[in-house]
Coordinates of C-alpha atoms in Angstrom, one line a residue:
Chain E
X1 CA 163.3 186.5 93.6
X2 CA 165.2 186.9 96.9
X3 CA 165.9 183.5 97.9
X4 CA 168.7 181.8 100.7
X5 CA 168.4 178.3 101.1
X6 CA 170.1 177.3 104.2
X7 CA 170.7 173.6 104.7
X8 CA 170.7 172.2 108.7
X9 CA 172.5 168.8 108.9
X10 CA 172.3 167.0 112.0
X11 CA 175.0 164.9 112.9
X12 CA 175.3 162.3 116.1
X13 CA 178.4 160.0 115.9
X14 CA 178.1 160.2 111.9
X15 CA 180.6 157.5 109.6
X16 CA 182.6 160.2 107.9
X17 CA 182.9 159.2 104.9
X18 CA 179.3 159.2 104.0
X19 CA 178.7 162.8 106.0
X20 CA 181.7 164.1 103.4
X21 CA 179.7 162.3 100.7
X22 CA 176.3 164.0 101.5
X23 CA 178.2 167.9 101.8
X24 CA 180.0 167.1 98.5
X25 CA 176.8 166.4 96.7
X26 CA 174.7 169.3 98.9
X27 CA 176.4 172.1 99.3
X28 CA 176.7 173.0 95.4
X29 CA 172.7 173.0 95.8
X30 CA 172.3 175.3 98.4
X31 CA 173.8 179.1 99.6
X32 CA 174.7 177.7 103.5
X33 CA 175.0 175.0 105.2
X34 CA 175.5 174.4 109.1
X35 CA 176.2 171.2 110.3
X36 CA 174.7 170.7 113.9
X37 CA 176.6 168.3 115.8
X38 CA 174.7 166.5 118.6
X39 CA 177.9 165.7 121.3
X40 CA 179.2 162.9 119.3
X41 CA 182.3 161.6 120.0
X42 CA 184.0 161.5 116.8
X43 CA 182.8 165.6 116.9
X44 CA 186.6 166.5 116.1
X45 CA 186.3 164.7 112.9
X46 CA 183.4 165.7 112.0
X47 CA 184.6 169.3 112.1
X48 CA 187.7 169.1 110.1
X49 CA 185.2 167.5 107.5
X50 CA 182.7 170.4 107.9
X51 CA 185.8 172.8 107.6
X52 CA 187.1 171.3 104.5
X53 CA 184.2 171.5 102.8
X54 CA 183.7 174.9 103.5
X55 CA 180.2 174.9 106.3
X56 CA 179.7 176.0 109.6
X57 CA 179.6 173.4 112.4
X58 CA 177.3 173.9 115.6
X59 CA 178.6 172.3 118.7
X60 CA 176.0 171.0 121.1
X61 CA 177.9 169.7 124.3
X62 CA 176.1 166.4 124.8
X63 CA 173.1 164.6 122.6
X64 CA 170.1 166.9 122.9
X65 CA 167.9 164.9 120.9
X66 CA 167.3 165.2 116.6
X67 CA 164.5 168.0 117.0
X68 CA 166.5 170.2 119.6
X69 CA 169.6 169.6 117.4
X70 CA 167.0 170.7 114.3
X71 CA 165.9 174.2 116.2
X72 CA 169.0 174.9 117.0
X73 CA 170.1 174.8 113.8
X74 CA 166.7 176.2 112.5
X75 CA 167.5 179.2 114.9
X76 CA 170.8 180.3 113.2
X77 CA 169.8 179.1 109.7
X78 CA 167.2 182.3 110.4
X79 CA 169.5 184.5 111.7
X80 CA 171.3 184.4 108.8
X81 CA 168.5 185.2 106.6
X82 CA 167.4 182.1 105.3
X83 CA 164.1 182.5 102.9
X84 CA 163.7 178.6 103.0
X85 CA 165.5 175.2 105.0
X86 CA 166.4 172.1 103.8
X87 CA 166.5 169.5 106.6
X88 CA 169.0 166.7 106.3
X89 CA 170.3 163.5 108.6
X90 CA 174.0 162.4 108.3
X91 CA 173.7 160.0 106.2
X92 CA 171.9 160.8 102.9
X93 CA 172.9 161.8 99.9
X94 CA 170.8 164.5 97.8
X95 CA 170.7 163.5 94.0
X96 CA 172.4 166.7 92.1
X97 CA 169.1 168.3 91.1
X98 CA 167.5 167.7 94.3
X99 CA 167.3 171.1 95.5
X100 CA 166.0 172.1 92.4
X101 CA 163.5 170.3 91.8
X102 CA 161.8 170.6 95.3
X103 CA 162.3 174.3 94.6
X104 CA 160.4 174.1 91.2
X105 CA 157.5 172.3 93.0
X106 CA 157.2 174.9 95.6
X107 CA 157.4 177.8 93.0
X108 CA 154.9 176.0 90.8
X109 CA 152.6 175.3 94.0
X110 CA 151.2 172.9 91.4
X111 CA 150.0 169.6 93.3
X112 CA 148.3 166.7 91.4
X113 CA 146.8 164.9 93.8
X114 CA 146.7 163.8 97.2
X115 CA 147.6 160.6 98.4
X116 CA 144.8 158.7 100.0
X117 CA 144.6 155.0 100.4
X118 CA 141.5 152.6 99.3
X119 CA 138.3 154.0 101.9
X120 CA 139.3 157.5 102.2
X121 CA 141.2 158.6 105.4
X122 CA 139.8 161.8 107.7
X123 CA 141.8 165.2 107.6
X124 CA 143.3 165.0 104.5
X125 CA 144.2 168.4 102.8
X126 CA 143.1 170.7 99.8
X127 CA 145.8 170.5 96.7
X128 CA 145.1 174.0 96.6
X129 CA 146.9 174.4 100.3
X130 CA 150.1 176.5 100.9
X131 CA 152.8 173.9 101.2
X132 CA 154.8 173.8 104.2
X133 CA 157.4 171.7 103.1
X134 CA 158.5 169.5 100.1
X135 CA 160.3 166.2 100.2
X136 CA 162.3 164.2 97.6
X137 CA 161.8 160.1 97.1
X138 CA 163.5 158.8 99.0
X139 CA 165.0 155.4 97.9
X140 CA 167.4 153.8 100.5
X141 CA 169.6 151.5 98.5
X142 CA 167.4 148.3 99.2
X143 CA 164.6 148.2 98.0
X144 CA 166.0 150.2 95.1
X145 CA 163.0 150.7 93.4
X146 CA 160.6 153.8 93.3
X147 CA 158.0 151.4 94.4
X148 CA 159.2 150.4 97.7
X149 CA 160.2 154.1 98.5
X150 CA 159.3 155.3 102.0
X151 CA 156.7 157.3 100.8
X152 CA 153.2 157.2 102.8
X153 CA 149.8 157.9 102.1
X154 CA 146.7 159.0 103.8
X155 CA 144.5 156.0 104.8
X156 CA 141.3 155.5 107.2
X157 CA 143.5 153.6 110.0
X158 CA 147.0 156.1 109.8
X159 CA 149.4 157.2 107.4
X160 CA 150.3 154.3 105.1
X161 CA 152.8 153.1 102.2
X162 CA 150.3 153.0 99.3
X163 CA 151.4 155.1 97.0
X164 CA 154.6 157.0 95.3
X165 CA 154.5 159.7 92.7
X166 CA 155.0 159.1 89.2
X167 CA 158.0 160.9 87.7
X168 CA 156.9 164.8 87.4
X169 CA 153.6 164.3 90.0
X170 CA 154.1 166.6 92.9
X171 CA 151.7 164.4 95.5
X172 CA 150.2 165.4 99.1
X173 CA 150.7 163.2 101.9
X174 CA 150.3 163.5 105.7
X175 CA 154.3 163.2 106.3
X176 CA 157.7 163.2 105.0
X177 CA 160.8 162.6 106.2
X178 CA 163.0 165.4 107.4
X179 CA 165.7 164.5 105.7
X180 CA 166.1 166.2 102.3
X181 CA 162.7 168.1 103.2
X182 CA 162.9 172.1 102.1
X183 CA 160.8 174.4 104.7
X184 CA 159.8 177.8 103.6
X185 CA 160.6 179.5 106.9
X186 CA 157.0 181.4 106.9
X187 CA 155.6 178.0 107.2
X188 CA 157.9 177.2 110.0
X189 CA 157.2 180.7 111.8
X190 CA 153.3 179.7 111.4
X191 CA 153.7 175.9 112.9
X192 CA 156.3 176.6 115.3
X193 CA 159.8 174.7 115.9
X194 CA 160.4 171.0 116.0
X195 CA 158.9 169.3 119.6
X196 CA 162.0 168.4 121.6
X197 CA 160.0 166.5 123.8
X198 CA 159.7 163.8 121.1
X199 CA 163.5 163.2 121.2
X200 CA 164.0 161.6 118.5
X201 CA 161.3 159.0 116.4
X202 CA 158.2 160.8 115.3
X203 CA 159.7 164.8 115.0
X204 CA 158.9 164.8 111.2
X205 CA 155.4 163.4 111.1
X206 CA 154.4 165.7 114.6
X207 CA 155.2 168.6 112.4
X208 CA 153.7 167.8 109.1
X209 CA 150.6 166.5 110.9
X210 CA 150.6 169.9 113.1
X211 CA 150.9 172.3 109.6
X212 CA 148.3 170.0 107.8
X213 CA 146.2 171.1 110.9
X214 CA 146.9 174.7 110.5
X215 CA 145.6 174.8 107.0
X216 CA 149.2 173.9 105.5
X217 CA 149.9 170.8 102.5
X218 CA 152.9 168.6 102.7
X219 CA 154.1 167.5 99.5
X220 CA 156.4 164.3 98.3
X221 CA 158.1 166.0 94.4
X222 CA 158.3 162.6 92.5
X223 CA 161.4 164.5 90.3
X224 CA 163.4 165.3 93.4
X225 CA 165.1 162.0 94.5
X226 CA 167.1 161.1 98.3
X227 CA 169.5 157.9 98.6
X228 CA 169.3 157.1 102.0
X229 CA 171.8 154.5 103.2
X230 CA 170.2 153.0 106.0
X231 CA 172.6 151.5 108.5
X232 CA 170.0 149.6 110.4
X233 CA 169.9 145.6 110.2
X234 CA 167.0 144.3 108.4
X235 CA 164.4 141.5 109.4
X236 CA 162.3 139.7 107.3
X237 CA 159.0 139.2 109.4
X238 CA 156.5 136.3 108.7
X239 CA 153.5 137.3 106.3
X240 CA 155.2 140.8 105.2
X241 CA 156.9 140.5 101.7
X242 CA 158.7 144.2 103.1
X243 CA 162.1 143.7 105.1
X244 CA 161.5 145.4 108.4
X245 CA 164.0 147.6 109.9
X246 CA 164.8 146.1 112.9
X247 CA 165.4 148.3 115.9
X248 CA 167.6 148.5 118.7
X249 CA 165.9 148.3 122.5
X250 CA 166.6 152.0 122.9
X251 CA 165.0 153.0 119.7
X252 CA 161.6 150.7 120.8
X253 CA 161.6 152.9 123.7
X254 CA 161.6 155.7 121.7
X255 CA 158.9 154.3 119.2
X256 CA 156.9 153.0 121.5
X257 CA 156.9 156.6 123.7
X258 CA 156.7 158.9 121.0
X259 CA 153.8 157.2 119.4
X260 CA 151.6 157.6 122.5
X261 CA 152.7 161.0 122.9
X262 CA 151.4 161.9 119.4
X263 CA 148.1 159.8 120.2
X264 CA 147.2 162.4 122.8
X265 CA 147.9 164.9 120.5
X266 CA 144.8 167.1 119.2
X267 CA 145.7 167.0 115.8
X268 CA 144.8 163.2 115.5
X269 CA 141.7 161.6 114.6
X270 CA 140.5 159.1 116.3
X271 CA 140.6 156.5 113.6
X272 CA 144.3 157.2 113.4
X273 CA 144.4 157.0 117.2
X274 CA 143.2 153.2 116.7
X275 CA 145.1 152.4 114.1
X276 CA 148.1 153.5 116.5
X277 CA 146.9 151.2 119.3
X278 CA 146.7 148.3 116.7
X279 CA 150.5 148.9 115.5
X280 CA 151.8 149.1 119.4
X281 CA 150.3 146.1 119.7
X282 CA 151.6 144.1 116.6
X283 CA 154.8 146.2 117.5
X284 CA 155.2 145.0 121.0
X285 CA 154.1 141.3 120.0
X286 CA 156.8 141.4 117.3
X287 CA 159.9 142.7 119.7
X288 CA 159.0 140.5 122.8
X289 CA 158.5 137.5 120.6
X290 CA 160.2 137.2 117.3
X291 CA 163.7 138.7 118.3
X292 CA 167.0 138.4 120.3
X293 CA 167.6 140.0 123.4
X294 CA 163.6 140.7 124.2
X295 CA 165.0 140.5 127.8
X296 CA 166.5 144.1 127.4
X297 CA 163.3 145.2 125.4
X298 CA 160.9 144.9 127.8
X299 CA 161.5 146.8 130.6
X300 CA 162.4 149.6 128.3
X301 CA 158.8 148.7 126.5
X302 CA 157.0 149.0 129.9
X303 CA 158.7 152.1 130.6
X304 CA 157.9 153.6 127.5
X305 CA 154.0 153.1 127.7
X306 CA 154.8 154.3 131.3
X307 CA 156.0 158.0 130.5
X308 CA 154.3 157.9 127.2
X309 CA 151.2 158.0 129.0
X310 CA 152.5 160.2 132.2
X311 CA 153.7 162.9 129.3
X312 CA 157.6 162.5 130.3
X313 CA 159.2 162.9 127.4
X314 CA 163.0 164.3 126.8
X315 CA 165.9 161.9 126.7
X316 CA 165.7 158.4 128.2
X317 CA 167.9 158.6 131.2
Chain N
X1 CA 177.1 149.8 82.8
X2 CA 174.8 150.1 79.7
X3 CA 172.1 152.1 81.2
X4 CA 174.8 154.9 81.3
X5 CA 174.1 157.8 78.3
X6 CA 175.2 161.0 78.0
X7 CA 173.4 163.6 76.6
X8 CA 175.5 166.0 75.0
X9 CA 172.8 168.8 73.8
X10 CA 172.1 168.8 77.7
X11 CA 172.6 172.4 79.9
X12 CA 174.4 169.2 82.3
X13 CA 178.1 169.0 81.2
X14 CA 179.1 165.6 80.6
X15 CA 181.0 164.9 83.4
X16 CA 178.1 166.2 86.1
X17 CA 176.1 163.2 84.1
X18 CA 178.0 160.5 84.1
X19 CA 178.6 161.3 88.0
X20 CA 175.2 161.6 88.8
X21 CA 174.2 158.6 87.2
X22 CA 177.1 156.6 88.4
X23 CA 176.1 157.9 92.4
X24 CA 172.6 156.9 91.2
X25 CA 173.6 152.9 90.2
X26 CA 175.9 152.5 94.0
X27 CA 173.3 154.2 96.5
X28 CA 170.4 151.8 94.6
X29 CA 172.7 149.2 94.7
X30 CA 172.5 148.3 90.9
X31 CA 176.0 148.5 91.0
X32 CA 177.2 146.8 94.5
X33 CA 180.1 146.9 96.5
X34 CA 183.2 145.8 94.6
X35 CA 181.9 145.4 91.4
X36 CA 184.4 145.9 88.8
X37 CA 183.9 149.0 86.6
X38 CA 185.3 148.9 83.3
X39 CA 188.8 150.8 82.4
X40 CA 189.0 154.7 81.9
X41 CA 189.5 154.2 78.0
X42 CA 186.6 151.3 77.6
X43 CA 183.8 153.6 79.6
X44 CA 185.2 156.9 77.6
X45 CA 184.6 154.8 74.1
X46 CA 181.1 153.1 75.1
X47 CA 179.8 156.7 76.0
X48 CA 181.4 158.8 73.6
X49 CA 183.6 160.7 75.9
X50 CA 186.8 162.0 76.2
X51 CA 188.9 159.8 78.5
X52 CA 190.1 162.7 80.8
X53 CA 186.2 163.1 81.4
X54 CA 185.9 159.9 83.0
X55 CA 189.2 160.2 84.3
X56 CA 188.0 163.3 86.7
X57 CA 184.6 161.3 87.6
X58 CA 186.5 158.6 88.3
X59 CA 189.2 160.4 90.5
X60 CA 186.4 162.5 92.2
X61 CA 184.1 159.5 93.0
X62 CA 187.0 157.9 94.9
X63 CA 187.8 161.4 96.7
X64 CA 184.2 161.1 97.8
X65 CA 184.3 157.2 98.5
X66 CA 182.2 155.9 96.2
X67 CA 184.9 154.1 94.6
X68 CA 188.4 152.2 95.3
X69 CA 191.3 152.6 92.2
X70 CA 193.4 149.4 93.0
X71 CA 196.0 150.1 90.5
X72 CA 196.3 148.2 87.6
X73 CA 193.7 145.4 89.0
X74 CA 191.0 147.7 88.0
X75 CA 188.4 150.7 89.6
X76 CA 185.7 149.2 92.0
X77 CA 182.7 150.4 93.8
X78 CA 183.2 151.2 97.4
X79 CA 181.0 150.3 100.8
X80 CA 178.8 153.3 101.1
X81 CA 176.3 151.9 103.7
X82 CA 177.3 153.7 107.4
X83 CA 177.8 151.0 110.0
X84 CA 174.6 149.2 111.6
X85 CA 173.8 150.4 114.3
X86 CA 174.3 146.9 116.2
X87 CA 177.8 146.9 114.2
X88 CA 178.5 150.2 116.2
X89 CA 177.4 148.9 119.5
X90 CA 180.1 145.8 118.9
X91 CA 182.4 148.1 117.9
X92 CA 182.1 149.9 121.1
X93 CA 182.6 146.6 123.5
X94 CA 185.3 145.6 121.6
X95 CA 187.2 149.0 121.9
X96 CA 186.6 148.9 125.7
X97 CA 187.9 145.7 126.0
X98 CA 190.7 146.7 124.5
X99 CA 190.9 149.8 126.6
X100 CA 190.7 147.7 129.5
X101 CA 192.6 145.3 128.7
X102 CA 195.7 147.4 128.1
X103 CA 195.3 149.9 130.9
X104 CA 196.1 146.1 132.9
X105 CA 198.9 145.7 131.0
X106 CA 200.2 149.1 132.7
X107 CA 199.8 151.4 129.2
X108 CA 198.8 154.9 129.9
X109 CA 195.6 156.6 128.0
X110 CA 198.3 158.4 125.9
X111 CA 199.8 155.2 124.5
X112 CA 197.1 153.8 124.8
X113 CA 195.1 156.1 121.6
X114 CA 198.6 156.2 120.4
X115 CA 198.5 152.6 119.5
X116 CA 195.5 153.1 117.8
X117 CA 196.3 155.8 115.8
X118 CA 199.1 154.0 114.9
X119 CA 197.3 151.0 113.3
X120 CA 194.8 153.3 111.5
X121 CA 197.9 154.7 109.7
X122 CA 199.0 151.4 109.0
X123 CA 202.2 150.2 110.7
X124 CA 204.8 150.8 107.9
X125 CA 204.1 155.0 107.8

């Protein structure tokens, strides 16, 4: 079988040591890898690294944004002949049989069950689908379980953590997370690049929920396993046993944007288009009231709804 | 350290094992920053190994910065979480304060990266 796997890495101001870590566990897994970086300003460093270990770096002069940084990199992963793409941020690492074992899902095409939450949830897809991509568990360090893996389910109100896949359960969900996802680049020629308006937050569940729409299945392989280290401070928020990642004011932006850009998306039911407005809500509440500098948050919350809902998307200037 | 085992009829050598499983314990935090990890000789005998394969894992890992050799005190698990990103945005203040601070003093941008270069290396070098 005629197969190139082509890894894309985007990289935006990356700690070097855990970008070396992630190409030393990758690149025995796959036949190329390009490392896209996004104008950071370590991006000397970062090349040496990419240059020891034997990849091609991808220069972008300033930050362009994760899914512009992606299509680039998507873009010369195909010129090179790549058959399938595995997606990847800076800051993962791959467990060795990763690769593998997404690949053995995808060649099995064999998918137990799909992922839906207590109630039912609308949209959700056949297990008999084409798969459009595959993601590994992805298990950040934390929580450190299986169980509190960000894996999510279909549910009535949105996509949900309710369930993870046993070990050797290939399971269907509305999204995964691009990093360690594997794309076969059919399915990416049917649903179309990465939407660089988003910027950054939301790429990866825009373009699962846009190949579920075309008839596609996205797929979480419960062999296939991701350590994410999360750099992010934690929060612990009153009545939720989960930490919550907390986010920076420029991120909420983000967030807060890029979630009512995929609200006036057509791809989205309207249940899940309430379920949205209920999280804002409970999202802004949580920022404005419950953490520091919420002086800096909301004019960049107010300015968010503002182009969220005017369609300005892009790069926060 | 005594969920490690190494299967030896596996198509896995040895050493790809006991490195995947040891990468496995410090991203899921089982085995956190700076714990202690037992001597080359006491790991190879628990698992049934030759010491020059847990040697190599050991060398690798700490090529890769998963873990620190501090001589004869022992081998230890690195910090593998990045920097927060709140961490970062310190960082950056701080380095243009210093920037700043010693363009005042009359340094030039030259001297000025110099000097940090400088203390990355460590004084001494």
């Amino acid at each position: 079988m005629d197969q190139t796997i082509v890894a894309v890495i985007v990289a935006y101001n990356p700690d070097t040591p855990a970008l070396r870590r992630l190409l030393s566990a990758l690149l025995p897994q796959v036949d190329r890898a390009l490392v896209v970086d996004n104008g950071s300003d370590n991006a000397e460093s970062v090349r040496a690294s990419v240059a020891e270990f034997g990849a091609e770096w991808m220069g972008l002069p300033e930050n362009l944004g994760i899914a512009a940084a992606q299509n680039r990199g998507i873009e010369w992963a195909m010129g090179v002949g790549a058959s399938h793409l595995l997606l990847s941020d800076q800051d993962s690492v791959p467990a060795a049989d990763m690769v593998e074992r997404l690949m053995d899902c995808l060649w099995g095409a064999r998918v137990d069950e799909v992922a839906v939450g207590r109630g039912g949830a609308p949209g959700v897809p056949d297990t008999s689908a084409p798969i459009a991509a595959v993601g590994p568990v992805p298990l950040d360090g934390r929580g450190t379980s299986e169980e509190e893996s960000l894996v999510y389910s279909f549910t009535t109100w949105g996509p949900k953590r309710r369930m993870v896949p046993r070990a050797g359960q290939n399971l269907s969900v509305p999204f995964v997370l691009a990093s360690g996802c594997l794309i076969p680049v059919e399915a990416l020629r049917r649903v179309g690049p990465m939407d660089e308006a988003l910027f950054i937050d939301h790429v990866d569940l825009a373009w699962c929920l846009r190949a579920i729409r075309d008839g596609f299945q996205v797929v979480v392989a419960g062999d296939a396993r991701l350590y994410h280290s999360l750099g992010d401070q934690v929060a612990h928020v009153p009545g939720r046993a989960k930490p919550v990642h907390l986010h920076s004011p420029i991120r909420n932006y983000y967030m807060m944007r890029n979630t009512l850009f995929l609200m006036r998306a057509p791809f989205m039911p309207w249940q899940w288009k309430a379920g949205y407005v209920w999280w804002m809500a409970k999202y802004i509440g949580y920022y404005l009231l419950a953490t520091p500098d919420r002086g800096r948050r909301l004019p960049l919350l107010v300015r968010a709804i503002r182009d969220g809902l005017a369609g300005r998307g892009g790069r926060l200037s | 350290m005594t969920d490690l085992a190494i299967d030896p009829a596996a198509a896995r050598p040895p050493f790809e094992q006991l490195k995947a499983q040891l990468i496995d314990q410090i991203m899921r935090r089982r085995l956190p920053e700076g714990t202690k990890l037992p001597s080359v000789r006491a790991l190879a005998a628990q698992l049934d190994l030759a010491a020059g394969t847990v040697a190599r894992t050991y060398r690798e890992m700490e090529e890769e910065g998963y873990l620190v050799m501090r001589g004869r005190l022992g081998t230890f698990v690195a910090a593998v979480a990045p920097p927060s990103e709140s961490a970062l945005e310190r960082a950056r203040e701080l380095a243009a304060d210093y920037v700043a601070a010693a363009r005042d003093l009359g340094l030039g941008d030259q001297a000025i990266a110099g000097l940090i270069d400088r203390t990355l290396l460590g004084e001494s070098r």
